[in-house]
Amino acid sequence: MSTISDRLTHAQQEFNAVISTISFNEDAVDSAPTLRGLPIAFKDIVDIAGVPTTCGTNVDTGPVPTKNATVAQRLMDAGAIPVAKANLQEFSYGILGDASAYGRVINPRDPQVCGGGSSSGSAALVACEALDLTVGSDSAGSVRVPAASQGVLGFKPTTGTIPLDGVFPFAPSFDCIGFFASSIELIEQALLATVDEAPTPAKTVSTIDVSALQTKGERFAGLLSALQDSTFAAVERLDYSQLESTIATTAKLYAPMRLKEAYDVHQPYLDQRDKYQDVILERVLGGQDITQADYDAAAQQVEQLRTEALALFDASPIILAPTLGAGPIKWDDITAENTADSAASLRRWTEPFNVLGWPAITVPLRTTETTGVGDAVQVIGKPGQDLTVLRVAREIQALL
């Protein structure tokens, strides 16, 4: 049986998933499905004392951290063992996972398929079975998109649930810690170990709204059929025009806030412009002309929208939706001319729930017969209903 060190070496050599390894005691690793003795990797924006935080860049962002990020410390307090820092899109700026100073992560499910970003390496470490739990971050889908693109579970909790101190920011209004895992049970354990306050207990759910899946024709026919044998009533009561309007509004409001916040984060480092990946520097500088007035107006509208959008749950406490707009994308199908459209397709169904702050998990629609990546569904709930989202996801996964 291979050691964790062997698996990490394989994940680095074959998939470029690891930036650095962390010294640990192999004898302390426990194979039981709990956090105690569980080896874990962190997206390399999460501080681990004594280990450089690279953010996937050559830019010098400061000294080696002397303390652990809160999320890391809480997982360690629960018994988890930090073993690696995972590769990522430079500064978390991009959903394709196509720009890192350490090179692009290769999708373990299918090297020809875009692995998604920005938490590419964290997803790959689970997809290649090197680790059972990894930590990423999600600001527009940066956990859920690579999870769907690499065929693994990926969870974004309610915004603000897990503290972000010791985590290099992207756009602080939307940033969330997230988890990739081989099981929903491990995601739940990681959530409970890292939150500031215990989440609301899981509720029993009798209906789930599938309106968004029905619009995709035969793409989710297998899942919709399986739901007929579940304890849920699959309903189509959601005002789909309101959902589409909400998605369009979130995109409009996200853009100026993300641009300005990311630019403000990077202002201290712009004397090192030559060390950025070209495409990332271009994106960072794209925020320099966003005025404070435009930003404040968008932020005010986001707060209003977060209240108004809760009406989407009037018919059902859980909404099922695609994770990826048109499914996984092959690298060869991404060109200079359609890069922006490709990225927009990947995050269309994930970005809105960062703006709204709702919990959501990507569940891969994989069976033992699935080859390649497969498709994925997103389970979405109200703010604070993280455990309910995980309960429903667990039941859906059992149907596959």
CSV table of C-alpha atoms in Angstrom, one decimal:
chain,number,residue,atom,x,y,z
A,1,MET,CA,0.0,0.0,0.0
A,2,SER,CA,1.4,3.4,-1.0
A,3,THR,CA,2.3,6.0,1.6
A,4,ILE,CA,0.9,9.5,1.7
A,5,SER,CA,4.3,10.8,0.6
A,6,ASP,CA,4.3,8.4,-2.3
A,7,ARG,CA,0.8,9.6,-3.3
A,8,LEU,CA,1.8,13.3,-3.1
A,9,THR,CA,4.9,12.6,-5.2
A,10,HIS,CA,2.7,11.0,-7.8
A,11,ALA,CA,0.2,13.8,-7.7
A,12,GLN,CA,3.0,16.3,-8.3
A,13,GLN,CA,4.8,14.4,-11.0
A,14,GLU,CA,1.7,13.3,-12.9
A,15,PHE,CA,-0.7,16.2,-12.3
A,16,ASN,CA,1.3,19.2,-11.1
A,17,ALA,CA,-1.1,19.4,-8.1
A,18,VAL,CA,1.5,20.2,-5.4
A,19,ILE,CA,3.6,23.3,-4.8
A,20,SER,CA,5.3,22.2,-1.6
A,21,THR,CA,5.1,19.3,0.9
A,22,ILE,CA,5.0,19.7,4.6
A,23,SER,CA,7.1,17.5,6.9
A,24,PHE,CA,4.8,15.1,8.8
A,25,ASN,CA,4.9,11.7,10.6
A,26,GLU,CA,3.6,8.9,8.4
A,27,ASP,CA,3.0,6.8,11.5
A,28,ALA,CA,0.5,9.4,12.8
A,29,VAL,CA,-1.8,8.9,9.7
A,30,ASP,CA,-5.0,7.2,10.5
A,31,SER,CA,-7.1,5.5,7.8
A,32,ALA,CA,-10.4,5.9,9.8
A,33,PRO,CA,-12.9,8.3,8.1
A,34,THR,CA,-12.5,11.1,10.6
A,35,LEU,CA,-10.3,14.2,10.9
A,36,ARG,CA,-8.1,12.5,13.6
A,37,GLY,CA,-5.0,11.5,11.8
A,38,LEU,CA,-6.3,12.6,8.4
A,39,PRO,CA,-3.7,14.0,6.0
A,40,ILE,CA,-4.9,17.3,4.4
A,41,ALA,CA,-3.6,19.8,1.8
A,42,PHE,CA,-4.3,23.5,1.7
A,43,LYS,CA,-4.6,25.7,-1.3
A,44,ASP,CA,-1.5,27.8,-1.2
A,45,ILE,CA,-3.2,31.0,-0.1
A,46,VAL,CA,-3.7,29.5,3.4
A,47,ASP,CA,-1.0,30.2,5.9
A,48,ILE,CA,0.8,27.3,7.6
A,49,ALA,CA,3.5,28.4,10.1
A,50,GLY,CA,7.0,27.9,8.8
A,51,VAL,CA,5.8,27.2,5.2
A,52,PRO,CA,5.9,29.9,2.5
A,53,THR,CA,2.5,31.0,1.1
A,54,THR,CA,3.2,31.4,-2.6
A,55,CYS,CA,-0.3,32.2,-3.9
A,56,GLY,CA,0.9,30.5,-7.1
A,57,THR,CA,3.0,33.6,-8.0
A,58,ASN,CA,6.6,34.8,-8.2
A,59,VAL,CA,5.4,38.1,-6.5
A,60,ASP,CA,6.9,38.6,-3.1
A,61,THR,CA,3.9,38.9,-0.8
A,62,GLY,CA,5.8,39.0,2.5
A,63,PRO,CA,7.7,36.9,5.0
A,64,VAL,CA,7.0,33.2,5.7
A,65,PRO,CA,4.0,33.1,8.1
A,66,THR,CA,4.7,32.4,11.8
A,67,LYS,CA,1.2,31.3,12.6
A,68,ASN,CA,-1.4,29.1,11.1
A,69,ALA,CA,-4.5,30.5,9.4
A,70,THR,CA,-7.6,29.9,11.7
A,71,VAL,CA,-9.1,27.3,9.3
A,72,ALA,CA,-5.8,25.4,9.3
A,73,GLN,CA,-5.4,25.6,13.1
A,74,ARG,CA,-8.9,24.4,13.7
A,75,LEU,CA,-8.5,21.4,11.5
A,76,MET,CA,-5.2,20.6,13.2
A,77,ASP,CA,-6.9,21.0,16.6
A,78,ALA,CA,-9.4,18.3,15.4
A,79,GLY,CA,-6.5,16.0,14.6
A,80,ALA,CA,-5.9,16.7,10.8
A,81,ILE,CA,-2.3,16.5,9.6
A,82,PRO,CA,-1.2,19.2,7.1
A,83,VAL,CA,0.9,17.5,4.4
A,84,ALA,CA,1.0,19.8,1.4
A,85,LYS,CA,0.3,23.2,-0.2
A,86,ALA,CA,-1.7,22.8,-3.4
A,87,ASN,CA,-1.2,24.5,-6.8
A,88,LEU,CA,-3.7,27.1,-7.9
A,89,GLN,CA,-4.5,29.9,-10.3
A,90,GLU,CA,-2.2,32.8,-9.5
A,91,PHE,CA,-3.7,34.8,-6.7
A,92,SER,CA,-7.0,32.9,-7.2
A,93,TYR,CA,-7.7,35.2,-10.2
A,94,GLY,CA,-9.5,33.0,-12.8
A,95,ILE,CA,-11.9,30.2,-13.1
A,96,LEU,CA,-10.1,28.2,-15.9
A,97,GLY,CA,-7.0,27.4,-13.9
A,98,ASP,CA,-4.8,28.4,-16.8
A,99,ALA,CA,-2.2,30.7,-15.2
A,100,SER,CA,0.1,29.8,-12.3
A,101,ALA,CA,3.8,30.6,-11.8
A,102,TYR,CA,4.1,26.8,-11.0
A,103,GLY,CA,2.4,25.7,-14.2
A,104,ARG,CA,-1.1,24.4,-15.0
A,105,VAL,CA,-2.6,21.6,-13.0
A,106,ILE,CA,-3.5,18.5,-15.1
A,107,ASN,CA,-6.9,17.1,-14.7
A,108,PRO,CA,-6.6,13.5,-13.3
A,109,ARG,CA,-9.9,12.4,-14.8
A,110,ASP,CA,-9.0,13.6,-18.3
A,111,PRO,CA,-5.9,15.6,-19.2
A,112,GLN,CA,-7.7,17.1,-22.2
A,113,VAL,CA,-10.4,18.6,-20.0
A,114,CYS,CA,-9.9,22.0,-18.3
A,115,GLY,CA,-9.6,21.3,-14.6
A,116,GLY,CA,-11.2,24.6,-13.6
A,117,GLY,CA,-9.8,27.1,-11.1
A,118,SER,CA,-8.8,28.6,-9.0
A,119,SER,CA,-8.4,25.8,-6.5
A,120,SER,CA,-7.2,23.4,-9.2
A,121,GLY,CA,-4.6,21.5,-7.3
A,122,SER,CA,-6.8,21.0,-4.2
A,123,ALA,CA,-9.4,19.3,-6.5
A,124,ALA,CA,-6.8,17.2,-8.3
A,125,LEU,CA,-5.4,15.8,-5.1
A,126,VAL,CA,-8.8,14.3,-4.3
A,127,ALA,CA,-9.5,13.3,-7.9
A,128,CYS,CA,-6.3,11.3,-8.1
A,129,GLU,CA,-7.0,9.8,-4.7
A,130,ALA,CA,-3.8,11.2,-3.1
A,131,LEU,CA,-5.9,12.6,-0.3
A,132,ASP,CA,-9.5,12.4,1.0
A,133,LEU,CA,-9.9,16.0,2.1
A,134,THR,CA,-8.4,19.3,0.9
A,135,VAL,CA,-9.0,22.9,1.5
A,136,GLY,CA,-9.7,25.5,-1.2
A,137,SER,CA,-11.3,28.9,-1.5
A,138,ASP,CA,-14.4,29.9,-3.5
A,139,SER,CA,-15.1,33.5,-4.6
A,140,ALA,CA,-17.1,32.8,-7.9
A,141,GLY,CA,-17.0,29.1,-8.0
A,142,SER,CA,-13.3,28.4,-7.3
A,143,VAL,CA,-14.2,25.2,-5.4
A,144,ARG,CA,-17.4,24.1,-7.1
A,145,VAL,CA,-16.1,24.6,-10.7
A,146,PRO,CA,-12.9,22.5,-10.3
A,147,ALA,CA,-14.9,19.9,-8.4
A,148,ALA,CA,-17.3,19.6,-11.3
A,149,SER,CA,-14.5,19.7,-13.8
A,150,GLN,CA,-12.5,17.0,-12.1
A,151,GLY,CA,-15.4,14.8,-10.8
A,152,VAL,CA,-15.2,15.3,-7.1
A,153,LEU,CA,-17.3,16.7,-4.3
A,154,GLY,CA,-16.8,20.5,-3.7
A,155,PHE,CA,-18.6,22.5,-1.0
A,156,LYS,CA,-18.9,26.3,-0.4
A,157,PRO,CA,-20.5,27.2,2.9
A,158,THR,CA,-22.6,30.2,3.8
A,159,THR,CA,-20.5,33.3,3.4
A,160,GLY,CA,-18.8,34.3,6.6
A,161,THR,CA,-19.2,30.9,8.2
A,162,ILE,CA,-15.5,30.1,8.4
A,163,PRO,CA,-13.0,32.8,9.3
A,164,LEU,CA,-10.6,34.0,6.6
A,165,ASP,CA,-7.7,35.4,8.7
A,166,GLY,CA,-4.4,34.0,7.5
A,167,VAL,CA,-5.9,33.4,4.0
A,168,PHE,CA,-4.7,35.7,1.2
A,169,PRO,CA,-7.8,37.5,-0.2
A,170,PHE,CA,-9.1,37.7,-3.7
A,171,ALA,CA,-12.4,39.7,-3.3
A,172,PRO,CA,-13.2,39.8,0.4
A,173,SER,CA,-16.9,40.4,0.0
A,174,PHE,CA,-17.3,37.1,-1.7
A,175,ASP,CA,-14.4,35.0,-0.5
A,176,CYS,CA,-15.2,31.7,1.3
A,177,ILE,CA,-13.2,28.7,2.5
A,178,GLY,CA,-14.4,25.5,0.8
A,179,PHE,CA,-13.6,21.8,0.9
A,180,PHE,CA,-13.0,19.0,-1.6
A,181,ALA,CA,-13.5,15.5,-0.3
A,182,SER,CA,-14.0,11.9,-1.1
A,183,SER,CA,-17.2,11.8,1.1
A,184,ILE,CA,-19.8,14.3,2.3
A,185,GLU,CA,-19.2,13.0,5.8
A,186,LEU,CA,-15.7,14.4,5.7
A,187,ILE,CA,-16.9,17.7,4.4
A,188,GLU,CA,-19.4,17.9,7.3
A,189,GLN,CA,-16.7,17.1,9.8
A,190,ALA,CA,-14.4,19.8,8.3
A,191,LEU,CA,-17.3,22.3,8.4
A,192,LEU,CA,-18.2,21.6,12.0
A,193,ALA,CA,-14.5,21.8,13.0
A,194,THR,CA,-13.9,25.2,11.5
A,195,VAL,CA,-17.0,27.3,11.9
A,196,ASP,CA,-17.3,30.2,14.4
A,197,GLU,CA,-20.8,29.1,15.4
A,198,ALA,CA,-22.5,25.7,15.2
A,199,PRO,CA,-24.7,25.8,12.1
A,200,THR,CA,-28.5,25.2,12.2
A,201,PRO,CA,-29.2,21.5,12.5
A,202,ALA,CA,-30.2,19.8,9.2
A,203,LYS,CA,-33.9,20.0,8.4
A,204,THR,CA,-35.9,17.2,6.9
A,205,VAL,CA,-36.6,18.2,3.3
A,206,SER,CA,-39.6,16.9,1.4
A,207,THR,CA,-39.4,18.9,-1.8
A,208,ILE,CA,-36.5,20.0,-4.0
A,209,ASP,CA,-36.9,22.3,-7.0
A,210,VAL,CA,-35.5,21.0,-10.3
A,211,SER,CA,-36.7,23.8,-12.6
A,212,ALA,CA,-33.1,24.7,-13.5
A,213,LEU,CA,-32.3,21.1,-14.4
A,214,GLN,CA,-35.4,20.7,-16.6
A,215,THR,CA,-34.3,23.6,-18.8
A,216,LYS,CA,-31.2,21.5,-19.8
A,217,GLY,CA,-33.2,18.9,-21.8
A,218,GLU,CA,-31.8,15.4,-21.5
A,219,ARG,CA,-28.6,16.4,-19.8
A,220,PHE,CA,-29.9,15.6,-16.3
A,221,ALA,CA,-32.5,13.0,-17.3
A,222,GLY,CA,-30.8,10.2,-15.4
A,223,LEU,CA,-30.7,12.2,-12.1
A,224,LEU,CA,-34.3,13.4,-12.6
A,225,SER,CA,-35.4,9.8,-13.1
A,226,ALA,CA,-33.5,8.6,-10.0
A,227,LEU,CA,-35.2,11.3,-7.9
A,228,GLN,CA,-38.5,9.5,-8.6
A,229,ASP,CA,-37.3,6.7,-6.3
A,230,SER,CA,-36.1,9.1,-3.6
A,231,THR,CA,-37.8,10.6,-0.5
A,232,PHE,CA,-38.0,13.9,-2.2
A,233,ALA,CA,-40.7,15.3,-4.4
A,234,ALA,CA,-39.0,16.9,-7.4
A,235,VAL,CA,-41.0,20.0,-8.1
A,236,GLU,CA,-40.9,22.8,-10.7
A,237,ARG,CA,-42.5,25.6,-8.7
A,238,LEU,CA,-39.7,28.1,-8.8
A,239,ASP,CA,-40.2,31.3,-10.7
A,240,TYR,CA,-37.6,30.6,-13.3
A,241,SER,CA,-37.8,34.0,-14.8
A,242,GLN,CA,-36.9,35.4,-11.4
A,243,LEU,CA,-34.0,33.1,-11.1
A,244,GLU,CA,-32.7,34.2,-14.5
A,245,SER,CA,-33.2,37.8,-13.5
A,246,THR,CA,-31.3,37.2,-10.3
A,247,ILE,CA,-28.4,35.5,-12.0
A,248,ALA,CA,-28.1,38.4,-14.5
A,249,THR,CA,-28.2,41.0,-11.6
A,250,THR,CA,-25.6,39.2,-9.6
A,251,ALA,CA,-23.2,39.2,-12.6
A,252,LYS,CA,-23.8,42.9,-13.1
A,253,LEU,CA,-23.1,43.7,-9.4
A,254,TYR,CA,-20.2,41.2,-8.9
A,255,ALA,CA,-18.1,42.7,-11.7
A,256,PRO,CA,-17.4,46.2,-10.2
A,257,MET,CA,-17.1,44.9,-6.7
A,258,ARG,CA,-14.7,42.1,-7.6
A,259,LEU,CA,-12.6,44.4,-9.8
A,260,LYS,CA,-12.1,47.1,-7.2
A,261,GLU,CA,-11.6,44.7,-4.3
A,262,ALA,CA,-9.0,42.7,-6.2
A,263,TYR,CA,-7.2,45.9,-7.3
A,264,ASP,CA,-7.1,47.2,-3.7
A,265,VAL,CA,-5.7,43.9,-2.5
A,266,HIS,CA,-2.9,44.1,-5.1
A,267,GLN,CA,-1.9,47.8,-4.8
A,268,PRO,CA,0.9,47.1,-2.4
A,269,TYR,CA,2.5,44.6,-4.8
A,270,LEU,CA,2.2,46.5,-8.1
A,271,ASP,CA,5.8,47.6,-7.9
A,272,GLN,CA,6.5,44.0,-8.9
A,273,ARG,CA,4.5,44.0,-12.1
A,274,ASP,CA,7.1,42.0,-14.0
A,275,LYS,CA,6.6,39.1,-11.6
A,276,TYR,CA,2.9,38.6,-12.3
A,277,GLN,CA,1.5,36.3,-15.0
A,278,ASP,CA,0.6,38.7,-17.8
A,279,VAL,CA,-3.1,37.7,-17.9
A,280,ILE,CA,-3.4,38.1,-14.1
A,281,LEU,CA,-1.8,41.6,-14.1
A,282,GLU,CA,-4.2,42.6,-16.8
A,283,ARG,CA,-7.1,41.5,-14.7
A,284,VAL,CA,-5.8,43.2,-11.6
A,285,LEU,CA,-5.3,46.5,-13.4
A,286,GLY,CA,-8.8,46.2,-14.8
A,287,GLY,CA,-10.1,47.4,-11.4
A,288,GLN,CA,-8.1,50.7,-11.1
A,289,ASP,CA,-10.8,52.8,-12.7
A,290,ILE,CA,-13.7,51.6,-10.6
A,291,THR,CA,-14.8,54.5,-8.5
A,292,GLN,CA,-15.7,54.3,-4.9
A,293,ALA,CA,-19.2,55.6,-5.7
A,294,ASP,CA,-19.7,52.8,-8.3
A,295,TYR,CA,-18.5,50.3,-5.8
A,296,ASP,CA,-20.7,51.5,-3.0
A,297,ALA,CA,-23.7,51.6,-5.2
A,298,ALA,CA,-23.1,47.9,-6.2
A,299,ALA,CA,-22.5,46.9,-2.6
A,300,GLN,CA,-25.8,48.5,-1.5
A,301,GLN,CA,-27.7,46.7,-4.3
A,302,VAL,CA,-26.1,43.4,-3.3
A,303,GLU,CA,-27.4,43.7,0.2
A,304,GLN,CA,-30.9,44.4,-1.1
A,305,LEU,CA,-30.7,41.6,-3.6
A,306,ARG,CA,-29.7,39.1,-0.8
A,307,THR,CA,-33.0,39.8,0.9
A,308,GLU,CA,-35.2,39.8,-2.3
A,309,ALA,CA,-33.7,36.6,-3.7
A,310,LEU,CA,-34.7,34.6,-0.7
A,311,ALA,CA,-38.2,34.5,-2.3
A,312,LEU,CA,-36.7,31.9,-4.7
A,313,PHE,CA,-37.0,29.4,-1.8
A,314,ASP,CA,-40.7,30.1,-1.2
A,315,ALA,CA,-41.7,26.9,-3.0
A,316,SER,CA,-38.9,24.6,-1.8
A,317,PRO,CA,-36.0,24.8,0.7
A,318,ILE,CA,-33.5,23.3,-1.8
A,319,ILE,CA,-32.7,24.2,-5.4
A,320,LEU,CA,-30.9,21.9,-7.8
A,321,ALA,CA,-29.0,23.5,-10.6
A,322,PRO,CA,-26.1,22.7,-13.0
A,323,THR,CA,-22.6,23.5,-11.7
A,324,LEU,CA,-21.2,24.1,-15.1
A,325,GLY,CA,-23.1,26.0,-17.8
A,326,ALA,CA,-22.5,23.5,-20.6
A,327,GLY,CA,-20.6,20.8,-18.8
A,328,PRO,CA,-16.8,20.3,-18.7
A,329,ILE,CA,-14.8,22.1,-21.4
A,330,LYS,CA,-11.8,20.7,-23.3
A,331,TRP,CA,-8.6,22.8,-23.4
A,332,ASP,CA,-8.6,22.5,-27.2
A,333,ASP,CA,-12.0,24.2,-27.3
A,334,ILE,CA,-10.7,27.3,-25.4
A,335,THR,CA,-9.2,29.8,-27.8
A,336,ALA,CA,-7.9,33.4,-27.4
A,337,GLU,CA,-11.2,34.6,-29.0
A,338,ASN,CA,-13.5,32.6,-26.7
A,339,THR,CA,-11.6,32.6,-23.4
A,340,ALA,CA,-13.9,35.1,-21.7
A,341,ASP,CA,-17.0,33.2,-22.9
A,342,SER,CA,-15.6,29.9,-21.7
A,343,ALA,CA,-14.9,31.3,-18.3
A,344,ALA,CA,-18.4,32.8,-18.1
A,345,SER,CA,-19.9,29.4,-19.0
A,346,LEU,CA,-18.0,27.7,-16.2
A,347,ARG,CA,-19.0,30.2,-13.5
A,348,ARG,CA,-22.5,31.1,-14.7
A,349,TRP,CA,-24.2,28.8,-12.1
A,350,THR,CA,-21.7,29.3,-9.3
A,351,GLU,CA,-20.9,33.0,-9.1
A,352,PRO,CA,-24.5,34.0,-8.2
A,353,PHE,CA,-24.3,32.1,-4.9
A,354,ASN,CA,-21.1,33.9,-3.9
A,355,VAL,CA,-22.9,37.2,-4.4
A,356,LEU,CA,-26.0,35.9,-2.5
A,357,GLY,CA,-23.9,34.2,0.2
A,358,TRP,CA,-25.8,30.9,-0.1
A,359,PRO,CA,-24.3,27.5,0.7
A,360,ALA,CA,-23.8,25.1,-2.2
A,361,ILE,CA,-22.2,21.8,-3.0
A,362,THR,CA,-21.2,20.2,-6.3
A,363,VAL,CA,-22.1,16.5,-6.5
A,364,PRO,CA,-20.5,14.6,-9.4
A,365,LEU,CA,-22.9,12.5,-11.3
A,366,ARG,CA,-20.6,9.6,-11.4
A,367,THR,CA,-21.2,5.8,-11.2
A,368,THR,CA,-18.8,2.9,-11.3
A,369,GLU,CA,-19.3,2.9,-15.0
A,370,THR,CA,-18.4,6.6,-15.6
A,371,THR,CA,-15.3,7.3,-17.6
A,372,GLY,CA,-13.7,10.7,-17.8
A,373,VAL,CA,-15.1,13.6,-15.9
A,374,GLY,CA,-18.9,13.2,-16.2
A,375,ASP,CA,-21.3,15.9,-15.3
A,376,ALA,CA,-22.3,17.4,-11.9
A,377,VAL,CA,-25.2,18.9,-10.1
A,378,GLN,CA,-25.3,21.7,-7.6
A,379,VAL,CA,-27.3,21.5,-4.4
A,380,ILE,CA,-28.2,25.0,-3.1
A,381,GLY,CA,-29.9,26.1,0.1
A,382,LYS,CA,-30.7,29.2,2.2
A,383,PRO,CA,-28.0,31.0,4.2
A,384,GLY,CA,-27.3,29.1,7.4
A,385,GLN,CA,-28.7,25.8,6.1
A,386,ASP,CA,-25.3,24.3,5.3
A,387,LEU,CA,-26.1,21.0,7.1
A,388,THR,CA,-29.4,20.7,5.3
A,389,VAL,CA,-27.6,21.1,1.9
A,390,LEU,CA,-25.1,18.4,2.9
A,391,ARG,CA,-27.9,16.1,4.0
A,392,VAL,CA,-29.8,16.4,0.7
A,393,ALA,CA,-26.5,16.0,-1.2
A,394,ARG,CA,-25.8,12.8,0.7
A,395,GLU,CA,-29.2,11.4,-0.3
A,396,ILE,CA,-28.8,12.4,-3.9
A,397,GLN,CA,-25.3,10.8,-4.1
A,398,ALA,CA,-26.8,7.6,-2.7
A,399,LEU,CA,-29.2,7.5,-5.7
A,400,LEU,CA,-26.4,7.4,-8.2
